[in-house]
mmCIF file with all atom_site columns, C-alpha atoms and ligand atoms in Angstrom:
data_model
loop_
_atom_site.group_PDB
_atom_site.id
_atom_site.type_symbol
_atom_site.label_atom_id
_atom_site.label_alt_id
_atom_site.label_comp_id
_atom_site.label_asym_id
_atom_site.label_entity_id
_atom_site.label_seq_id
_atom_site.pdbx_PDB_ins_code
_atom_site.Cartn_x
_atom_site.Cartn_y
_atom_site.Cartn_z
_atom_site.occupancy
_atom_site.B_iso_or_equiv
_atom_site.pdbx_formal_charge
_atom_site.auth_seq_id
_atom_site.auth_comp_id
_atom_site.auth_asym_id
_atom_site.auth_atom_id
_atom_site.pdbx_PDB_model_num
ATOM   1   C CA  . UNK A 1 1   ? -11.849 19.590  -2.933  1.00 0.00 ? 1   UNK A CA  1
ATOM   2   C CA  . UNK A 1 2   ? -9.650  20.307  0.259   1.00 0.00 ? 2   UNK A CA  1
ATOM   3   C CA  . UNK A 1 3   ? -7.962  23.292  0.452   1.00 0.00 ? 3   UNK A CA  1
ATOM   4   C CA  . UNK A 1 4   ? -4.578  22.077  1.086   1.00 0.00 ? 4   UNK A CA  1
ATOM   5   C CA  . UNK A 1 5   ? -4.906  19.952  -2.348  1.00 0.00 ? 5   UNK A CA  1
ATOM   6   C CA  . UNK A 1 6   ? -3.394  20.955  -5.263  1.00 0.00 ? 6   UNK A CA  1
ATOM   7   C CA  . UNK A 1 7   ? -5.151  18.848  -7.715  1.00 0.00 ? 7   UNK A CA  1
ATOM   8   C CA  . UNK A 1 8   ? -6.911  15.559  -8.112  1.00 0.00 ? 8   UNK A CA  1
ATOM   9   C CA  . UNK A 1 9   ? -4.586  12.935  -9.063  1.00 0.00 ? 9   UNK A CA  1
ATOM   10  C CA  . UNK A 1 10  ? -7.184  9.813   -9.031  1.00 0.00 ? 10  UNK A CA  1
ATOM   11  C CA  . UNK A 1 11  ? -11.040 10.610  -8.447  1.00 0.00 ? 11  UNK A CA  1
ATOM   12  C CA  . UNK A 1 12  ? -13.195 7.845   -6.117  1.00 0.00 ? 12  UNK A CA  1
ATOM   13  C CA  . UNK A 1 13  ? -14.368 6.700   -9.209  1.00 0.00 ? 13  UNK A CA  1
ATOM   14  C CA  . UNK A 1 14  ? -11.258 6.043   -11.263 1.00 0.00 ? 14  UNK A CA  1
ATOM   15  C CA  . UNK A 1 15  ? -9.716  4.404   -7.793  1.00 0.00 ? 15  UNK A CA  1
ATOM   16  C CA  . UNK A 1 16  ? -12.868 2.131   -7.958  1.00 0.00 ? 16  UNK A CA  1
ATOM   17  C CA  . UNK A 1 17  ? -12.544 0.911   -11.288 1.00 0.00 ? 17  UNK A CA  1
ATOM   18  C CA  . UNK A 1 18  ? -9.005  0.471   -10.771 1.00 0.00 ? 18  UNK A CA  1
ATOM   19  C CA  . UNK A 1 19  ? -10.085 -1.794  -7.370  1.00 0.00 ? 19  UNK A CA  1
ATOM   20  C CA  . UNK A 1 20  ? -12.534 -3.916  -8.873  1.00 0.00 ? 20  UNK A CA  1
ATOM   21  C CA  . UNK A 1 21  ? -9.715  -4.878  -11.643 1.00 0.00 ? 21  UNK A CA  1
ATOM   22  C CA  . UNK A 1 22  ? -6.804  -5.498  -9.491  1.00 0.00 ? 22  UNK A CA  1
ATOM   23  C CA  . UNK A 1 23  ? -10.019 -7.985  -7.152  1.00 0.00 ? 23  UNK A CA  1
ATOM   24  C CA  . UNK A 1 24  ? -11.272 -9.552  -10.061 1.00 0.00 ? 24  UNK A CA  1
ATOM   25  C CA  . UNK A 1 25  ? -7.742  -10.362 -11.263 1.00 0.00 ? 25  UNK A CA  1
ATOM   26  C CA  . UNK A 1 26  ? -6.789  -11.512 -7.482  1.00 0.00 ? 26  UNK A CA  1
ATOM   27  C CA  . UNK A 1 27  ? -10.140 -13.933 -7.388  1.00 0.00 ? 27  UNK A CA  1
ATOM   28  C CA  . UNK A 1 28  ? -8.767  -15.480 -10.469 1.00 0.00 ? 28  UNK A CA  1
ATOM   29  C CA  . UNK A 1 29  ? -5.163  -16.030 -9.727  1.00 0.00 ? 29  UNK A CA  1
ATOM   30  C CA  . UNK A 1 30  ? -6.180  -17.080 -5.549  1.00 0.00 ? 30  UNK A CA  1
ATOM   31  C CA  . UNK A 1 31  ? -9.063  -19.434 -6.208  1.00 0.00 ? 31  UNK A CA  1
ATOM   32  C CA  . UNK A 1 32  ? -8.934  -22.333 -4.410  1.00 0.00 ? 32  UNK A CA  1
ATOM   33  C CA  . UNK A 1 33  ? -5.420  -20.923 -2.334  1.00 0.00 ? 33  UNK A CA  1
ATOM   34  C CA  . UNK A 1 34  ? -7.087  -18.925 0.163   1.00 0.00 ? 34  UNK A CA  1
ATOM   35  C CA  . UNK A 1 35  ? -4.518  -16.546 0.471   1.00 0.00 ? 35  UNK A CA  1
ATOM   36  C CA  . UNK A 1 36  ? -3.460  -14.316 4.188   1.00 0.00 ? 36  UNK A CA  1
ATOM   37  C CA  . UNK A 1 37  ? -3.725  -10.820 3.170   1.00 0.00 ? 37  UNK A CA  1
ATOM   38  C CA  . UNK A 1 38  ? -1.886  -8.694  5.057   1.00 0.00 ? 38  UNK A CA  1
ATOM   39  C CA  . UNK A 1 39  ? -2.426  -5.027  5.298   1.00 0.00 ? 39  UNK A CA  1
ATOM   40  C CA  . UNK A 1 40  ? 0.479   -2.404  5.758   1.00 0.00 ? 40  UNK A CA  1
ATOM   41  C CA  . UNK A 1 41  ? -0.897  -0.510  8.508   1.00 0.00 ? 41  UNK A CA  1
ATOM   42  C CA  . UNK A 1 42  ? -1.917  2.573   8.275   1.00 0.00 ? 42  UNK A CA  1
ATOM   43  C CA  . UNK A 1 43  ? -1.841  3.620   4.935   1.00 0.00 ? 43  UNK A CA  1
ATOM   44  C CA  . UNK A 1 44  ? -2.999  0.364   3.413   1.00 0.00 ? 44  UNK A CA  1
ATOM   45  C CA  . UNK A 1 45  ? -6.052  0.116   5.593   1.00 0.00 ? 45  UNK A CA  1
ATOM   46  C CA  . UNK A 1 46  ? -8.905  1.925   2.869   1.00 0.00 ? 46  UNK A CA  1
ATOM   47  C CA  . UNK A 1 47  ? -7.312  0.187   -0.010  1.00 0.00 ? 47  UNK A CA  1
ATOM   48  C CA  . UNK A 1 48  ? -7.823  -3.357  1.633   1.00 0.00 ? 48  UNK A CA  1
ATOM   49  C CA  . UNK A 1 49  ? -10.856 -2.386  2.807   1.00 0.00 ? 49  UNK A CA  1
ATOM   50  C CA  . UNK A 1 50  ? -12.003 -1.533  -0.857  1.00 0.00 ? 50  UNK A CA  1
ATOM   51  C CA  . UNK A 1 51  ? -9.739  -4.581  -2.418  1.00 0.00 ? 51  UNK A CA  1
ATOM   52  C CA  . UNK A 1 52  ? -11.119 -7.604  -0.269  1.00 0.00 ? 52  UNK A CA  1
ATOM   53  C CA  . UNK A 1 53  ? -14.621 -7.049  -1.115  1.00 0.00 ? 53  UNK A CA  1
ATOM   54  C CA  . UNK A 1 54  ? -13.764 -7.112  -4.814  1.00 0.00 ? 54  UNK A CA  1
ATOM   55  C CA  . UNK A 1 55  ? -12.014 -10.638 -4.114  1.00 0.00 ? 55  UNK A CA  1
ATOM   56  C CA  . UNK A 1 56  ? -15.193 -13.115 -4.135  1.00 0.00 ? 56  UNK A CA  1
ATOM   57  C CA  . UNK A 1 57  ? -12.797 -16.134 -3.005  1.00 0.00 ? 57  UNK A CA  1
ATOM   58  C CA  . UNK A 1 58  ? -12.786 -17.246 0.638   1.00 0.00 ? 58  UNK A CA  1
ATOM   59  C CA  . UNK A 1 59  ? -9.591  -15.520 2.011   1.00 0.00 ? 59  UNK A CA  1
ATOM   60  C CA  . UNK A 1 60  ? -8.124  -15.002 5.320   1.00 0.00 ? 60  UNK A CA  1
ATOM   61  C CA  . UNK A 1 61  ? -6.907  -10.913 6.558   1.00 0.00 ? 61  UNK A CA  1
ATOM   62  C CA  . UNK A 1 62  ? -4.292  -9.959  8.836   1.00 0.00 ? 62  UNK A CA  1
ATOM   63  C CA  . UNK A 1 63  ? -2.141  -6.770  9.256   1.00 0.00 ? 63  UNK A CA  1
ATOM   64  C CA  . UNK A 1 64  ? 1.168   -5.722  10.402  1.00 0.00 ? 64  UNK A CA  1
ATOM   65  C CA  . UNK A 1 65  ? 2.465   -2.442  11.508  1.00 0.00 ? 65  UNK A CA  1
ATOM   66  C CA  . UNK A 1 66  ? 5.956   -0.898  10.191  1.00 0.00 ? 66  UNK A CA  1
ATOM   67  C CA  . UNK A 1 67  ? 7.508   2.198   10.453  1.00 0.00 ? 67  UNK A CA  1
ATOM   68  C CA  . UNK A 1 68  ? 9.584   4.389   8.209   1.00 0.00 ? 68  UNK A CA  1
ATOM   69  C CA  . UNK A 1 69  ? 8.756   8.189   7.720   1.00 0.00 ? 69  UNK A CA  1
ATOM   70  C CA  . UNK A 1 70  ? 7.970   9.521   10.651  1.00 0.00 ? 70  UNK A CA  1
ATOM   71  C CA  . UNK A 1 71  ? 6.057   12.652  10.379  1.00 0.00 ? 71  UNK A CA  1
ATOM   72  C CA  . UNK A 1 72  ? 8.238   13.549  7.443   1.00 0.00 ? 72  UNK A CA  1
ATOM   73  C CA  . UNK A 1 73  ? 7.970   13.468  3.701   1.00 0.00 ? 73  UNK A CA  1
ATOM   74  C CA  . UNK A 1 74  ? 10.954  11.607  2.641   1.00 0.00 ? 74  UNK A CA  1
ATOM   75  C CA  . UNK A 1 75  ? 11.513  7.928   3.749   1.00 0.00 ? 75  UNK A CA  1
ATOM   76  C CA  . UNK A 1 76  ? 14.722  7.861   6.776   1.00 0.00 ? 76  UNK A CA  1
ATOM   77  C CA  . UNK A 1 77  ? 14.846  4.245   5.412   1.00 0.00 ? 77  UNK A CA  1
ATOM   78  C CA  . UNK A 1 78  ? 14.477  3.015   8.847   1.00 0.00 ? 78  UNK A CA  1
ATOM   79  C CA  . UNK A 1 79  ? 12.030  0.286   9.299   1.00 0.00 ? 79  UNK A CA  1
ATOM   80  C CA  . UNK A 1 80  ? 10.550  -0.801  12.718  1.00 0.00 ? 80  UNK A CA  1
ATOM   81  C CA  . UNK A 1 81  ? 8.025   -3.150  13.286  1.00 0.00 ? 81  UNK A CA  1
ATOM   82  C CA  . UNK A 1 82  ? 4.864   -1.620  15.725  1.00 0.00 ? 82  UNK A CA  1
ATOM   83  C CA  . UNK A 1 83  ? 3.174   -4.090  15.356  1.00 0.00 ? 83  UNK A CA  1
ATOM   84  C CA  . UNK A 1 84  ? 3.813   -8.137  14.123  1.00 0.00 ? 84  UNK A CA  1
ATOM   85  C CA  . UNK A 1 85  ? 1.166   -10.495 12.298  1.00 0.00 ? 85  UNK A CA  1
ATOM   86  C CA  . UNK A 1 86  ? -1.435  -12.678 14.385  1.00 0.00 ? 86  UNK A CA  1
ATOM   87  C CA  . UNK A 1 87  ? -1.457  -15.631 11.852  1.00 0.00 ? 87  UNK A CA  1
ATOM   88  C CA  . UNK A 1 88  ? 1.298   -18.055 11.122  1.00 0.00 ? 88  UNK A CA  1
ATOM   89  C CA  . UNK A 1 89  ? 2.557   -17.638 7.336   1.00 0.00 ? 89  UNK A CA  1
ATOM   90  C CA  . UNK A 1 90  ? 4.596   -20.831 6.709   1.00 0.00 ? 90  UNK A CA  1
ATOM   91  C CA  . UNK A 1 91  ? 2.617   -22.683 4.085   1.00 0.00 ? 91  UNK A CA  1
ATOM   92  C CA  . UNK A 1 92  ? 0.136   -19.873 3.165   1.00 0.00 ? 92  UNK A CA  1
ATOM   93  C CA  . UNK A 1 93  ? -0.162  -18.210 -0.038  1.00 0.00 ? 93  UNK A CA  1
ATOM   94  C CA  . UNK A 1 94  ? 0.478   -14.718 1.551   1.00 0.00 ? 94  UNK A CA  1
ATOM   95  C CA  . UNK A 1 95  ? -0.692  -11.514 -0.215  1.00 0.00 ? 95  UNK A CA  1
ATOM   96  C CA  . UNK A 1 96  ? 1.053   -8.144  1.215   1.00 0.00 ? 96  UNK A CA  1
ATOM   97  C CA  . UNK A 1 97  ? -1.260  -5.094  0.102   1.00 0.00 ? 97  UNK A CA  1
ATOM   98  C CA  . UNK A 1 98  ? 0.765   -1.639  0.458   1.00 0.00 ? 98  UNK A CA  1
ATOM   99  C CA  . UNK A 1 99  ? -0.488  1.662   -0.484  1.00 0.00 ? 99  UNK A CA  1
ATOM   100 C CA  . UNK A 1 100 ? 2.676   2.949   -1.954  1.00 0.00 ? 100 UNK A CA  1
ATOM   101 C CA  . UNK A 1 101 ? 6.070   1.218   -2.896  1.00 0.00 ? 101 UNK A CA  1
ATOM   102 C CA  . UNK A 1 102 ? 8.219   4.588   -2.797  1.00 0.00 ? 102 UNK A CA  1
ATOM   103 C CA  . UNK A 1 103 ? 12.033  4.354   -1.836  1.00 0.00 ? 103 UNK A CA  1
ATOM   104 C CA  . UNK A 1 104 ? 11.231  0.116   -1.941  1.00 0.00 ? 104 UNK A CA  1
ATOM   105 C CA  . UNK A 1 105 ? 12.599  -0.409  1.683   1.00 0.00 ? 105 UNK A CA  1
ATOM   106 C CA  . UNK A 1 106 ? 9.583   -1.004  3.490   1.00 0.00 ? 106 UNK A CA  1
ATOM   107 C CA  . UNK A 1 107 ? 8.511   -3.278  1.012   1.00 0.00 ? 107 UNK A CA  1
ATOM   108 C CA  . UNK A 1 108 ? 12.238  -4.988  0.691   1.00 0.00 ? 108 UNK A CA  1
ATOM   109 C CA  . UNK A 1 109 ? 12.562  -5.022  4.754   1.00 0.00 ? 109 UNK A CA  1
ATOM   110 C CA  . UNK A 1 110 ? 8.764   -6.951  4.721   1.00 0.00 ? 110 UNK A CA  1
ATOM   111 C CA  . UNK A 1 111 ? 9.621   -9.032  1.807   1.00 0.00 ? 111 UNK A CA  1
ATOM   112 C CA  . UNK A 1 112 ? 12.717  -10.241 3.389   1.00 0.00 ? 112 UNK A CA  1
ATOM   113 C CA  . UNK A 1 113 ? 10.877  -10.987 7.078   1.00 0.00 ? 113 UNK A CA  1
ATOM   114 C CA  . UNK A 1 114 ? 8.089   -12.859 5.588   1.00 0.00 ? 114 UNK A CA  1
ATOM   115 C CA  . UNK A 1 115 ? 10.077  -15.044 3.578   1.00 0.00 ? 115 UNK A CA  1
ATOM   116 C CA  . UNK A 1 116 ? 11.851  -15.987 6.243   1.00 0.00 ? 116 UNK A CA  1
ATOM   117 C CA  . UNK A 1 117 ? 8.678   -17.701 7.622   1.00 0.00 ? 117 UNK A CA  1
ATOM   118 C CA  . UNK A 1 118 ? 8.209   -20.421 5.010   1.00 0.00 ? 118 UNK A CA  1
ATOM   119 C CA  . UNK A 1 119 ? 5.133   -19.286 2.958   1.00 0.00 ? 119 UNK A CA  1
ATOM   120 C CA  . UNK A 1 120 ? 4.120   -21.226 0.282   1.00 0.00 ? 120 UNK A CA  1
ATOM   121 C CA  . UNK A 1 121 ? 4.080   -17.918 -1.759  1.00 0.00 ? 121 UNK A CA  1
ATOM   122 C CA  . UNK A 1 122 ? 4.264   -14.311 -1.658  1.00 0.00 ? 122 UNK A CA  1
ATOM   123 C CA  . UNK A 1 123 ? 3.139   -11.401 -3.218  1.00 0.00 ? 123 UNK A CA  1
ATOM   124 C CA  . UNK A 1 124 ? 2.422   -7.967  -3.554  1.00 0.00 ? 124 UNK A CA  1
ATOM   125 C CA  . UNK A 1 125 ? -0.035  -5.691  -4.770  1.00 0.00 ? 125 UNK A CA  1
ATOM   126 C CA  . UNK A 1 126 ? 0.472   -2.251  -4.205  1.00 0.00 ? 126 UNK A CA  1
ATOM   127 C CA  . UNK A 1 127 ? -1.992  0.550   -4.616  1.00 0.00 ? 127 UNK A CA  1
ATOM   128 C CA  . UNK A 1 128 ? 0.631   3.041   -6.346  1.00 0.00 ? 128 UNK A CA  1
ATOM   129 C CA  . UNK A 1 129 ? 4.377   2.998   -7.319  1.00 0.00 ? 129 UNK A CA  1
ATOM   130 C CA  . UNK A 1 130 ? 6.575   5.933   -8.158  1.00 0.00 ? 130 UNK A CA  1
ATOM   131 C CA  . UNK A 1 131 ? 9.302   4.076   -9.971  1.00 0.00 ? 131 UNK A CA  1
ATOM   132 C CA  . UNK A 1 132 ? 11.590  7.445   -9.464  1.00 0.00 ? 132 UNK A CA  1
ATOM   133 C CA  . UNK A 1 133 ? 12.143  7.326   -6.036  1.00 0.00 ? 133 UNK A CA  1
ATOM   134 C CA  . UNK A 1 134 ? 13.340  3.622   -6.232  1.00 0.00 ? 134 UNK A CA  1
ATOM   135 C CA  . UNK A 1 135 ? 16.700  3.069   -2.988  1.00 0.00 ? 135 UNK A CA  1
ATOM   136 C CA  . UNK A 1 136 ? 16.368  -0.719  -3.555  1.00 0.00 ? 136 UNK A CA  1
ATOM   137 C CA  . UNK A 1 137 ? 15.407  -3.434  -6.858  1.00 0.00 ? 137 UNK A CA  1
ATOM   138 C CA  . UNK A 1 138 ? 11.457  -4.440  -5.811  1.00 0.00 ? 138 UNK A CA  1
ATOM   139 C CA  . UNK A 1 139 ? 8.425   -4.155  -7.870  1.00 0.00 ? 139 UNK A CA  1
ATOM   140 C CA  . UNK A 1 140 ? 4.739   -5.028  -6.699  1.00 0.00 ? 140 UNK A CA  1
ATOM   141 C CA  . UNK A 1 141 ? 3.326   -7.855  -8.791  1.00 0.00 ? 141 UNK A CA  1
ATOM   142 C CA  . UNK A 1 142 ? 0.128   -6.128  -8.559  1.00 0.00 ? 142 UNK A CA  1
ATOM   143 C CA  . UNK A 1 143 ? 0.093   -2.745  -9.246  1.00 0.00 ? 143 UNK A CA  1
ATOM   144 C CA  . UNK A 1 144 ? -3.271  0.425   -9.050  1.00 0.00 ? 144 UNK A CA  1
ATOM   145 C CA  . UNK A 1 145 ? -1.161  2.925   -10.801 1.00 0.00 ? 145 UNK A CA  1
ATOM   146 C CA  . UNK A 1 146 ? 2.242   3.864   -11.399 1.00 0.00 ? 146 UNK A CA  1
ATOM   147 C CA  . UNK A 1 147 ? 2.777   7.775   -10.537 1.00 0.00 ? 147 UNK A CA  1
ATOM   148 C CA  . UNK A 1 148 ? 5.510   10.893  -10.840 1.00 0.00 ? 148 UNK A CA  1
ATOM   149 C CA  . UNK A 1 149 ? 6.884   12.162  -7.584  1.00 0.00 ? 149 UNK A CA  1
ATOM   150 C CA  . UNK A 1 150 ? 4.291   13.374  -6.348  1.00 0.00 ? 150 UNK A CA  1
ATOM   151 C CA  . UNK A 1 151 ? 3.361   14.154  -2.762  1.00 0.00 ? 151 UNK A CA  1
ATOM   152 C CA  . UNK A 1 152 ? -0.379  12.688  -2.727  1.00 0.00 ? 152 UNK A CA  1
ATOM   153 C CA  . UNK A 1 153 ? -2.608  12.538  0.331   1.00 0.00 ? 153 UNK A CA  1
ATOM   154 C CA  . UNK A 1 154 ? -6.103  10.939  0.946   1.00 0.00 ? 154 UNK A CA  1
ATOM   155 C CA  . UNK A 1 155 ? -7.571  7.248   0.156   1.00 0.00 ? 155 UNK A CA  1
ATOM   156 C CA  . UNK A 1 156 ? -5.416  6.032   3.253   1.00 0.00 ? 156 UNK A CA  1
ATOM   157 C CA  . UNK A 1 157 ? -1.861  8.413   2.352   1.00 0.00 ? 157 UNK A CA  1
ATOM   158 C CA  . UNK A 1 158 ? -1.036  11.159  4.804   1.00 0.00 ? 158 UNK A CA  1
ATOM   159 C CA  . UNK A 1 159 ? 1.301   14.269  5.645   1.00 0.00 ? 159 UNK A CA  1
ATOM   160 C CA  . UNK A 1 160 ? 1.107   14.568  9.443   1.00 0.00 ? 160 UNK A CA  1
ATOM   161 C CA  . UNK A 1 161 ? -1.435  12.040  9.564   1.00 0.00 ? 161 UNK A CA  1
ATOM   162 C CA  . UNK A 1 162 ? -3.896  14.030  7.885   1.00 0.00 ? 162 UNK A CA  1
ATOM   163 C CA  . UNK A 1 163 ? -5.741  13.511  4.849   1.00 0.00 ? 163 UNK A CA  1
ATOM   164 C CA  . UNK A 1 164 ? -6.122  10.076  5.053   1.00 0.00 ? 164 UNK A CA  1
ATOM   165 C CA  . UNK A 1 165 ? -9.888  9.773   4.596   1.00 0.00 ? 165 UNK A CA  1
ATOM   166 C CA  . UNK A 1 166 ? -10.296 12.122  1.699   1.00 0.00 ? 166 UNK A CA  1
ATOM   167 C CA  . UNK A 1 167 ? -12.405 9.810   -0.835  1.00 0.00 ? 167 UNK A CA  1
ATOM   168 C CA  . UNK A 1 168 ? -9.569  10.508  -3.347  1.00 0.00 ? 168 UNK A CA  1
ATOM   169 C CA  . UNK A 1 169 ? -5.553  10.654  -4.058  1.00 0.00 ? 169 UNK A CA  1
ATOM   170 C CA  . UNK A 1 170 ? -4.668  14.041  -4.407  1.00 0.00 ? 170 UNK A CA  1
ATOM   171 C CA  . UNK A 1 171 ? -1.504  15.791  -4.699  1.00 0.00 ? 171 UNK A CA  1
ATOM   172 C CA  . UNK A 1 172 ? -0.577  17.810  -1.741  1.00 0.00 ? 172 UNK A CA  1
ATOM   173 C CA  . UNK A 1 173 ? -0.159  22.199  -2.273  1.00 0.00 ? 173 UNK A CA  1
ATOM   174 C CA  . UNK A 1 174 ? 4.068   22.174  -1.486  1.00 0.00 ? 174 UNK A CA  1
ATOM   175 C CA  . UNK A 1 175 ? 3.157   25.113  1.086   1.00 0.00 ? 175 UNK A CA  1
ATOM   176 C CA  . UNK A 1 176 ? 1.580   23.029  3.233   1.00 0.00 ? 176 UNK A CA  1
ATOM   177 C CA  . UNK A 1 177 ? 4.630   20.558  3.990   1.00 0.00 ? 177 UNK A CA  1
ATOM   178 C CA  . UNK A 1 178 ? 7.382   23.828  3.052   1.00 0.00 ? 178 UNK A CA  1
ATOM   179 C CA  . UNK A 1 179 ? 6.143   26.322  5.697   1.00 0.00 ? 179 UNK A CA  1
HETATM 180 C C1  . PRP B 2 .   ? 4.521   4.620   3.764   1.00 0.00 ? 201 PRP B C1  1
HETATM 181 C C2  . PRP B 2 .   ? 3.723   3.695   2.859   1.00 0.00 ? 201 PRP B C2  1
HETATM 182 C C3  . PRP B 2 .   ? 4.639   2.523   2.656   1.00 0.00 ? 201 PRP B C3  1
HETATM 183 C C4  . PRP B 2 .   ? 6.025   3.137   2.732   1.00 0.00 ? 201 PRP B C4  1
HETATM 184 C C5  . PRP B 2 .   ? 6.563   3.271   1.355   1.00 0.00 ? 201 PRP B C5  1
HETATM 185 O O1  . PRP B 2 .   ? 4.316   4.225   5.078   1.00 0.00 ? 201 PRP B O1  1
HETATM 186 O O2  . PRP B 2 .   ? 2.516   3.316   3.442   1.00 0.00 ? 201 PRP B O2  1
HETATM 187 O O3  . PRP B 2 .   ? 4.483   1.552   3.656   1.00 0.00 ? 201 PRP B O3  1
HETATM 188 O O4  . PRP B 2 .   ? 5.871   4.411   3.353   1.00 0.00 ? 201 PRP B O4  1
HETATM 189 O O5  . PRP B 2 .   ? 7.798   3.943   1.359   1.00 0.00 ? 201 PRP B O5  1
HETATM 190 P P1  . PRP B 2 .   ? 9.184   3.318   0.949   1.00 0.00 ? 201 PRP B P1  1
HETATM 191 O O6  . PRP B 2 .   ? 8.965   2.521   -0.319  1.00 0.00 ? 201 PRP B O6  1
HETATM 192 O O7  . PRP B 2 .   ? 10.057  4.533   0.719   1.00 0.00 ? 201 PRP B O7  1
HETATM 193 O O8  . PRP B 2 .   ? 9.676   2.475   2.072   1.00 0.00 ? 201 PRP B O8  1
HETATM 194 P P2  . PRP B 2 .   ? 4.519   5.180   6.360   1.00 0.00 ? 201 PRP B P2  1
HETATM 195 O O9  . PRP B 2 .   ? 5.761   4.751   7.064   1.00 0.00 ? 201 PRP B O9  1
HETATM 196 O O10 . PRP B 2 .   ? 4.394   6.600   5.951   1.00 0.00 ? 201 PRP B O10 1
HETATM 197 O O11 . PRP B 2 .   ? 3.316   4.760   7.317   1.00 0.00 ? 201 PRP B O11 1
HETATM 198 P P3  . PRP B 2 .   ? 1.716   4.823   7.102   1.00 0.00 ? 201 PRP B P3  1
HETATM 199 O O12 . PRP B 2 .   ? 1.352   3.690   6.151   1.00 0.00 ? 201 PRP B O12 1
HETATM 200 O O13 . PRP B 2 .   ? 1.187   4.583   8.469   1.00 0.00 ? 201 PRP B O13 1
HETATM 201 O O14 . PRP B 2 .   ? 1.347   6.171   6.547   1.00 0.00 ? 201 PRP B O14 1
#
């Protein structure tokens, strides 16, 4: 385990279980839609990895780039776009896959930009929730695991970004983001 982690909150194997449910659910509720998938840079970028190849459907992938915590822990529930989508969405079943829904801004700023674009559908599935923290009324209609407020790092999450490609979601020692 990495120093700087506390404790284990998900191991690679309980994340992969928890994958190859949330694809085989996807296959069955996108068959025949082939749905735009579009990553939340960075975070999201292991999870979809992991998620799309559980999904044995023909789909399409994309990704966007937003903004909202800096290089801090709490959310400054500023959003900025880095970077926008390649693909048109009007008419597509579109499928946003987040790592966290948190606060619920970043989610409730995308939600509200891509339904502005005329899909034929959208949704979310989102790797973990903590329900505590909610600013704003969302909810992922997909969801990995619901979680305490907890500060976790690894399987795509940072602090600083570091952690990122630890093979599992731990929660991060408080001295390292207190000091
Ligand atoms: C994190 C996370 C979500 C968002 C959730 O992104 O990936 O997109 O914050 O927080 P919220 O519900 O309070 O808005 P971050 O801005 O840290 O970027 P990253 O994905 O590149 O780490």
């Amino acid at each position: 385990m990495h120093p700087d982690v506390q404790e284990i909150l998900y191991s690679k194997a309980e994340i992969d279980n928890r994958v190859a449910d949330l694809g085989k659910t996807l296959s069955r509720d996108y068959d025949g839609l082939n749905p735009l998938c579009i990553c939340i840079l960075k975070g999201a970028i292991i999870f979809t990895a992991d998620l799309i190849r559980q999904m044995d459907i023909p789909l399409q992938l994309d990704a966007i780039a937003v903004s909202s915590y800096g290089d801090s822990t709490s959310s400054s529930g500023i959003v900025r776009i880095l970077k926008d989508l390649e693909t048109a969405v009007e008419n597509r079943h579109v499928l946003v896959i987040e790592d966290i829904v948190d606060t619920g801004l970043t989610l409730h700023y995308l939600t509200d930009l891509l339904n502005r674009r005329n899909p034929a559908s959208l949704k979310v599935v989102s790797l973990l929730d903590k329900p505590s923290r909610r600013k704003v009324q969302i909810k992922p209609d997909y969801l990995g695991f619901s979680i305490p407020d907890h500060f976790v790092v690894g399987y795509g999450f940072d602090y600083a970004q570091k952690y990122r490609n630890l093979p599992y979601i731990g929660i991060l020692k408080k001295a390292v983001y207190s000091s």
